[in-house]
C-alpha atoms as a PDB file:
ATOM      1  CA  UNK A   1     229.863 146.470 118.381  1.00  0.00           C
ATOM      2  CA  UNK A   2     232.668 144.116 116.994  1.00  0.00           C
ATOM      3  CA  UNK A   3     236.389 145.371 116.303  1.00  0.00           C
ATOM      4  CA  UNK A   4     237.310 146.252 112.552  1.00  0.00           C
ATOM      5  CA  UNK A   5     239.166 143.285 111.145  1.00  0.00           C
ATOM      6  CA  UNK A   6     243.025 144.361 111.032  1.00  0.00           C
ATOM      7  CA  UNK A   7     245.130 143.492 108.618  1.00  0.00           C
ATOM      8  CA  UNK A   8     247.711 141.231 110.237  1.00  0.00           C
ATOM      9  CA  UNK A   9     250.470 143.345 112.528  1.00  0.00           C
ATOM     10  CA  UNK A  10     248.444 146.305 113.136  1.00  0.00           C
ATOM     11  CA  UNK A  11     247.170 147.271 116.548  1.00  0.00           C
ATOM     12  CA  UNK A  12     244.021 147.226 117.213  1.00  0.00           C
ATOM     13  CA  UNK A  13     242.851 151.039 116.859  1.00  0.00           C
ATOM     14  CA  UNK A  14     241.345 151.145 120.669  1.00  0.00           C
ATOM     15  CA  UNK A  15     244.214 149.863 121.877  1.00  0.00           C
ATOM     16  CA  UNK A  16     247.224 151.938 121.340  1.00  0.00           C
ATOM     17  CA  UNK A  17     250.815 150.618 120.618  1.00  0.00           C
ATOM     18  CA  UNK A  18     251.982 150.004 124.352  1.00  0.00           C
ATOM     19  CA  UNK A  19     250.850 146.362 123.626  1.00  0.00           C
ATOM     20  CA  UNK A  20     253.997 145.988 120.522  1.00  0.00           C
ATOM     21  CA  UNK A  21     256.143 143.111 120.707  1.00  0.00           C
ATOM     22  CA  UNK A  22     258.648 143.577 123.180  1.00  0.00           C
ATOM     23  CA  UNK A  23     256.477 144.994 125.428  1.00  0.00           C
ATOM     24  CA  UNK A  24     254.286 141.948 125.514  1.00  0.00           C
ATOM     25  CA  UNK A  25     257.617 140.346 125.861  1.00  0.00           C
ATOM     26  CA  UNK A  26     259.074 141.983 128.579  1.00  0.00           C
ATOM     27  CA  UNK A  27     254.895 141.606 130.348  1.00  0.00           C
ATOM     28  CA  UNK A  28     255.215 138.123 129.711  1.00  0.00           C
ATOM     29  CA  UNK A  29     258.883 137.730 131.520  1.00  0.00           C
ATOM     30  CA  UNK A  30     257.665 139.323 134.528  1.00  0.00           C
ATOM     31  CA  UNK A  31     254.416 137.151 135.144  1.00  0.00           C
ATOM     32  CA  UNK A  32     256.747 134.174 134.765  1.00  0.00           C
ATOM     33  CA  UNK A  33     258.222 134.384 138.074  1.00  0.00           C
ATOM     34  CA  UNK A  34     262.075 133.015 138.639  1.00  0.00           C
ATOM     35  CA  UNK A  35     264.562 134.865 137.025  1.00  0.00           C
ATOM     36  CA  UNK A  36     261.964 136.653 135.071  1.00  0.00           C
ATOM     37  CA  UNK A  37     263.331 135.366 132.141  1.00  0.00           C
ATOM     38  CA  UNK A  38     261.385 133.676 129.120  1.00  0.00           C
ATOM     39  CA  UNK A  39     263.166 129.935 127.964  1.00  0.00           C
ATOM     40  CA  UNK A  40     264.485 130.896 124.318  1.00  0.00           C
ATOM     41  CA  UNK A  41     261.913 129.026 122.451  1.00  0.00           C
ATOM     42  CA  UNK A  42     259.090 130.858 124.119  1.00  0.00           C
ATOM     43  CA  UNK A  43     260.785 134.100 123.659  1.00  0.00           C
ATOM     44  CA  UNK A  44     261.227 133.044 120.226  1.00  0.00           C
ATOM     45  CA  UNK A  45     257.339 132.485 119.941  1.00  0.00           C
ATOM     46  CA  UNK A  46     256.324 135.592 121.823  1.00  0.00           C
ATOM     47  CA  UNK A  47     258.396 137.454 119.123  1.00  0.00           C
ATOM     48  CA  UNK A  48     256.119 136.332 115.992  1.00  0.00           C
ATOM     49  CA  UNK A  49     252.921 137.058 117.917  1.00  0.00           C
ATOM     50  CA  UNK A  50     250.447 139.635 116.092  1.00  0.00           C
ATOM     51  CA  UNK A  51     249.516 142.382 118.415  1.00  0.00           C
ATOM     52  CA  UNK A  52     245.720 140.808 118.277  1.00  0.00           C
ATOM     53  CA  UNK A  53     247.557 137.731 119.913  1.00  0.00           C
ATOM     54  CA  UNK A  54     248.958 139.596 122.695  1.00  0.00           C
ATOM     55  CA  UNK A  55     246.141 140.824 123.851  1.00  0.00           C
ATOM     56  CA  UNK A  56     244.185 137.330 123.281  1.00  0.00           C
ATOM     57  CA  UNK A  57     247.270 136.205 125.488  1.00  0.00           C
ATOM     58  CA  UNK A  58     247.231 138.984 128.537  1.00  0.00           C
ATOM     59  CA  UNK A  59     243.222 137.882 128.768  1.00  0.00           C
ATOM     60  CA  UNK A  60     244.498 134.357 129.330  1.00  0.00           C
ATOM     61  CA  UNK A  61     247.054 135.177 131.786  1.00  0.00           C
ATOM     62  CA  UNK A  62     244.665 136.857 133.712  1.00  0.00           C
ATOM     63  CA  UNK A  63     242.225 133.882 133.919  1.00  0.00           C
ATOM     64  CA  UNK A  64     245.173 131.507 134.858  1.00  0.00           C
ATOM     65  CA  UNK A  65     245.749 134.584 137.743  1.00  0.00           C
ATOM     66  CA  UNK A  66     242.124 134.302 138.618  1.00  0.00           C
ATOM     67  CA  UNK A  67     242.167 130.252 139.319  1.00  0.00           C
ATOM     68  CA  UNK A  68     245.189 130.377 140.762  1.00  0.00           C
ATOM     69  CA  UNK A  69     243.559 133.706 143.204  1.00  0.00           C
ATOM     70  CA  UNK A  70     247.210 135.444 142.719  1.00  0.00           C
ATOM     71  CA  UNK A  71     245.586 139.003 143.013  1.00  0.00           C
ATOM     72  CA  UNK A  72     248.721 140.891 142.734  1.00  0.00           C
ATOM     73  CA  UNK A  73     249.360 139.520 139.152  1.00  0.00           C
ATOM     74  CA  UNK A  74     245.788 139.822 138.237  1.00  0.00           C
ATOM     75  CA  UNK A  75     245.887 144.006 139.249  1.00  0.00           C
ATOM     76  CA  UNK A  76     249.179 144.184 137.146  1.00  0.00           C
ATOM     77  CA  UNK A  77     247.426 142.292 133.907  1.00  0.00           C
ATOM     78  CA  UNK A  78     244.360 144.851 134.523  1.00  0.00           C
ATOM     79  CA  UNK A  79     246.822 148.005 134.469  1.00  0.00           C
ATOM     80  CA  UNK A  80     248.385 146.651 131.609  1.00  0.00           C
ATOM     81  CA  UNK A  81     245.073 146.203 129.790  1.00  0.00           C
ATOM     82  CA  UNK A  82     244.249 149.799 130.817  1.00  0.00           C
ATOM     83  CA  UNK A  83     247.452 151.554 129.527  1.00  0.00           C
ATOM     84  CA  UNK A  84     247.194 149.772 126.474  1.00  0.00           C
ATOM     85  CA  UNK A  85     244.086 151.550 125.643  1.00  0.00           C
ATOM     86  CA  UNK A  86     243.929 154.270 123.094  1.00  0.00           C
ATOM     87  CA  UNK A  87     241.362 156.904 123.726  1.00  0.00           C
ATOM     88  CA  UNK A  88     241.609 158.354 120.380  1.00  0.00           C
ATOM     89  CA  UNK A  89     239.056 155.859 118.930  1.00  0.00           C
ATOM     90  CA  UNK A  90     235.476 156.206 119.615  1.00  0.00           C
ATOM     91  CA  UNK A  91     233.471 154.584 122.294  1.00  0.00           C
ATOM     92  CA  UNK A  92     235.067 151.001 122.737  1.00  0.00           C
ATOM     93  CA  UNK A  93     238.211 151.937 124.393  1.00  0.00           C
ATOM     94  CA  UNK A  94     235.766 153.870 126.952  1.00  0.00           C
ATOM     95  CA  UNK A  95     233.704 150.553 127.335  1.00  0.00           C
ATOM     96  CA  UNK A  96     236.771 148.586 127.547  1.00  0.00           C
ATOM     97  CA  UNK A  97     237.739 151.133 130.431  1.00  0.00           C
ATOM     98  CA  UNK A  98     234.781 150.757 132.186  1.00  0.00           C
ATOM     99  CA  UNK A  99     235.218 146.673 132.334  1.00  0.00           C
ATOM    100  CA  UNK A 100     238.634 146.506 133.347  1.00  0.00           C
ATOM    101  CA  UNK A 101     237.742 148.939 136.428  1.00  0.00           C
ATOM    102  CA  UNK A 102     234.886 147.038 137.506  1.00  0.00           C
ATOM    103  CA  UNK A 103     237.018 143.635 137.636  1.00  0.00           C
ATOM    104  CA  UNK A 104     239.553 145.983 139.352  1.00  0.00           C
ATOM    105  CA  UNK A 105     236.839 146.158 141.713  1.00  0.00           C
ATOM    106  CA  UNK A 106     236.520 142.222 141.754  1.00  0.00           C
ATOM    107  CA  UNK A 107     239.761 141.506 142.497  1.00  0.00           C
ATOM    108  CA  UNK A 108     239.900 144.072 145.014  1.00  0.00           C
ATOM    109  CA  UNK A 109     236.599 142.631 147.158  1.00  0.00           C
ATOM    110  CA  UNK A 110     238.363 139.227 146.264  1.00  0.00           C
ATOM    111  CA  UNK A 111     235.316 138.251 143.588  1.00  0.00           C
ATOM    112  CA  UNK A 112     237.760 136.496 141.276  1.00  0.00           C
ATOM    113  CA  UNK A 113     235.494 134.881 140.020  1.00  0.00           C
ATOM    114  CA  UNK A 114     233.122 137.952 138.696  1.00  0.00           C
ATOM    115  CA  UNK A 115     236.005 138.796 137.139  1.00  0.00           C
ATOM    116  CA  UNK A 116     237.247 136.004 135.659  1.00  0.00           C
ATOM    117  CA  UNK A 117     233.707 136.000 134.025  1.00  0.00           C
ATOM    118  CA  UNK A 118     233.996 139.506 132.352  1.00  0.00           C
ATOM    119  CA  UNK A 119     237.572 138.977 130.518  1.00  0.00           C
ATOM    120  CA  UNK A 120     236.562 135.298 129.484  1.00  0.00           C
ATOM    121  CA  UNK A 121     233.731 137.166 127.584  1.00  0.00           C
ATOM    122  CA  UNK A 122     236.437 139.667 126.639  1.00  0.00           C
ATOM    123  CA  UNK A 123     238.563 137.124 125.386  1.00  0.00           C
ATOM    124  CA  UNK A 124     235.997 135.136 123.586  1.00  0.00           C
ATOM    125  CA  UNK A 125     234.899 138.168 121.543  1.00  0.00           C
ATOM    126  CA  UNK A 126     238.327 139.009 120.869  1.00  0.00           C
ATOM    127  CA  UNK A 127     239.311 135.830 119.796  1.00  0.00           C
ATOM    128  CA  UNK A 128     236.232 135.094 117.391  1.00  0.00           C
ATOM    129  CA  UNK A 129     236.932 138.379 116.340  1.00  0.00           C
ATOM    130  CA  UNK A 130     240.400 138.046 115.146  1.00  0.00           C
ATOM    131  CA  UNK A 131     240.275 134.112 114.146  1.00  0.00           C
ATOM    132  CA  UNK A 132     242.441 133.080 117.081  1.00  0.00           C
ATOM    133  CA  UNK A 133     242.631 130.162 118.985  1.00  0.00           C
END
């Protein structure tokens, strides 16, 4: 079943509000490595993204994770995903639950790949969903 459309700056209603702003910044800071620390103009962007965009975002850092086979950043994107969830809302959150286990299954028996598949899916939907990217 698709999402709802949102009107722009409201989260998603399966996901709760763990995913705001400065949490995606502060995700984002940590998967860049170094200092940890986002350049000024990327902060700057990572500021004026919708919550929709976030999550369109953690899918992609995951599938950079997945090429690259860095398995300890791909489990901390999937727990991410997973405590963003809000359980309040129907079925989809439980689906969504049930998807991000099973690729932490993947990465665990090192079948990136598998799920690499599953969030590019994820992220397609979401994207056509939301008219991103």
């Amino acid at each position: 079943m698709p999402p709802q459309r949102m009107r722009h700056g409201m989260v998603p209603s399966w996901h709760s509000d763990a995913m705001t702003t400065a949490v995606a910044r502060q995700r984002l800071a940590q998967y860049t490595g170094g200092s940890g620390q986002l350049p000024m103009y990327l902060e700057q962007e990572v500021l004026s993204w919708s919550p929709e965009k976030i999550i369109l975002k953690t899918y992609d850092l995951f599938l950079v994770s997945a090429r690259r086979g860095d398995e300890h950043r791909m489990r901390r994107i999937l727990s991410e995903l997973i405590n963003a969830l809000n359980f309040d809302y129907g079925e989809l959150p439980q689906r969504l639950l049930r998807l991000y286990e099973y690729c932490q299954r993947c990465v665990a028996m090192r079948r990136y790949e598998d799920a690499a598949t599953i969030i590019a899916g994820l992220r397609q939907a979401w994207a056509e969903a939301f008219h991103l990217e």
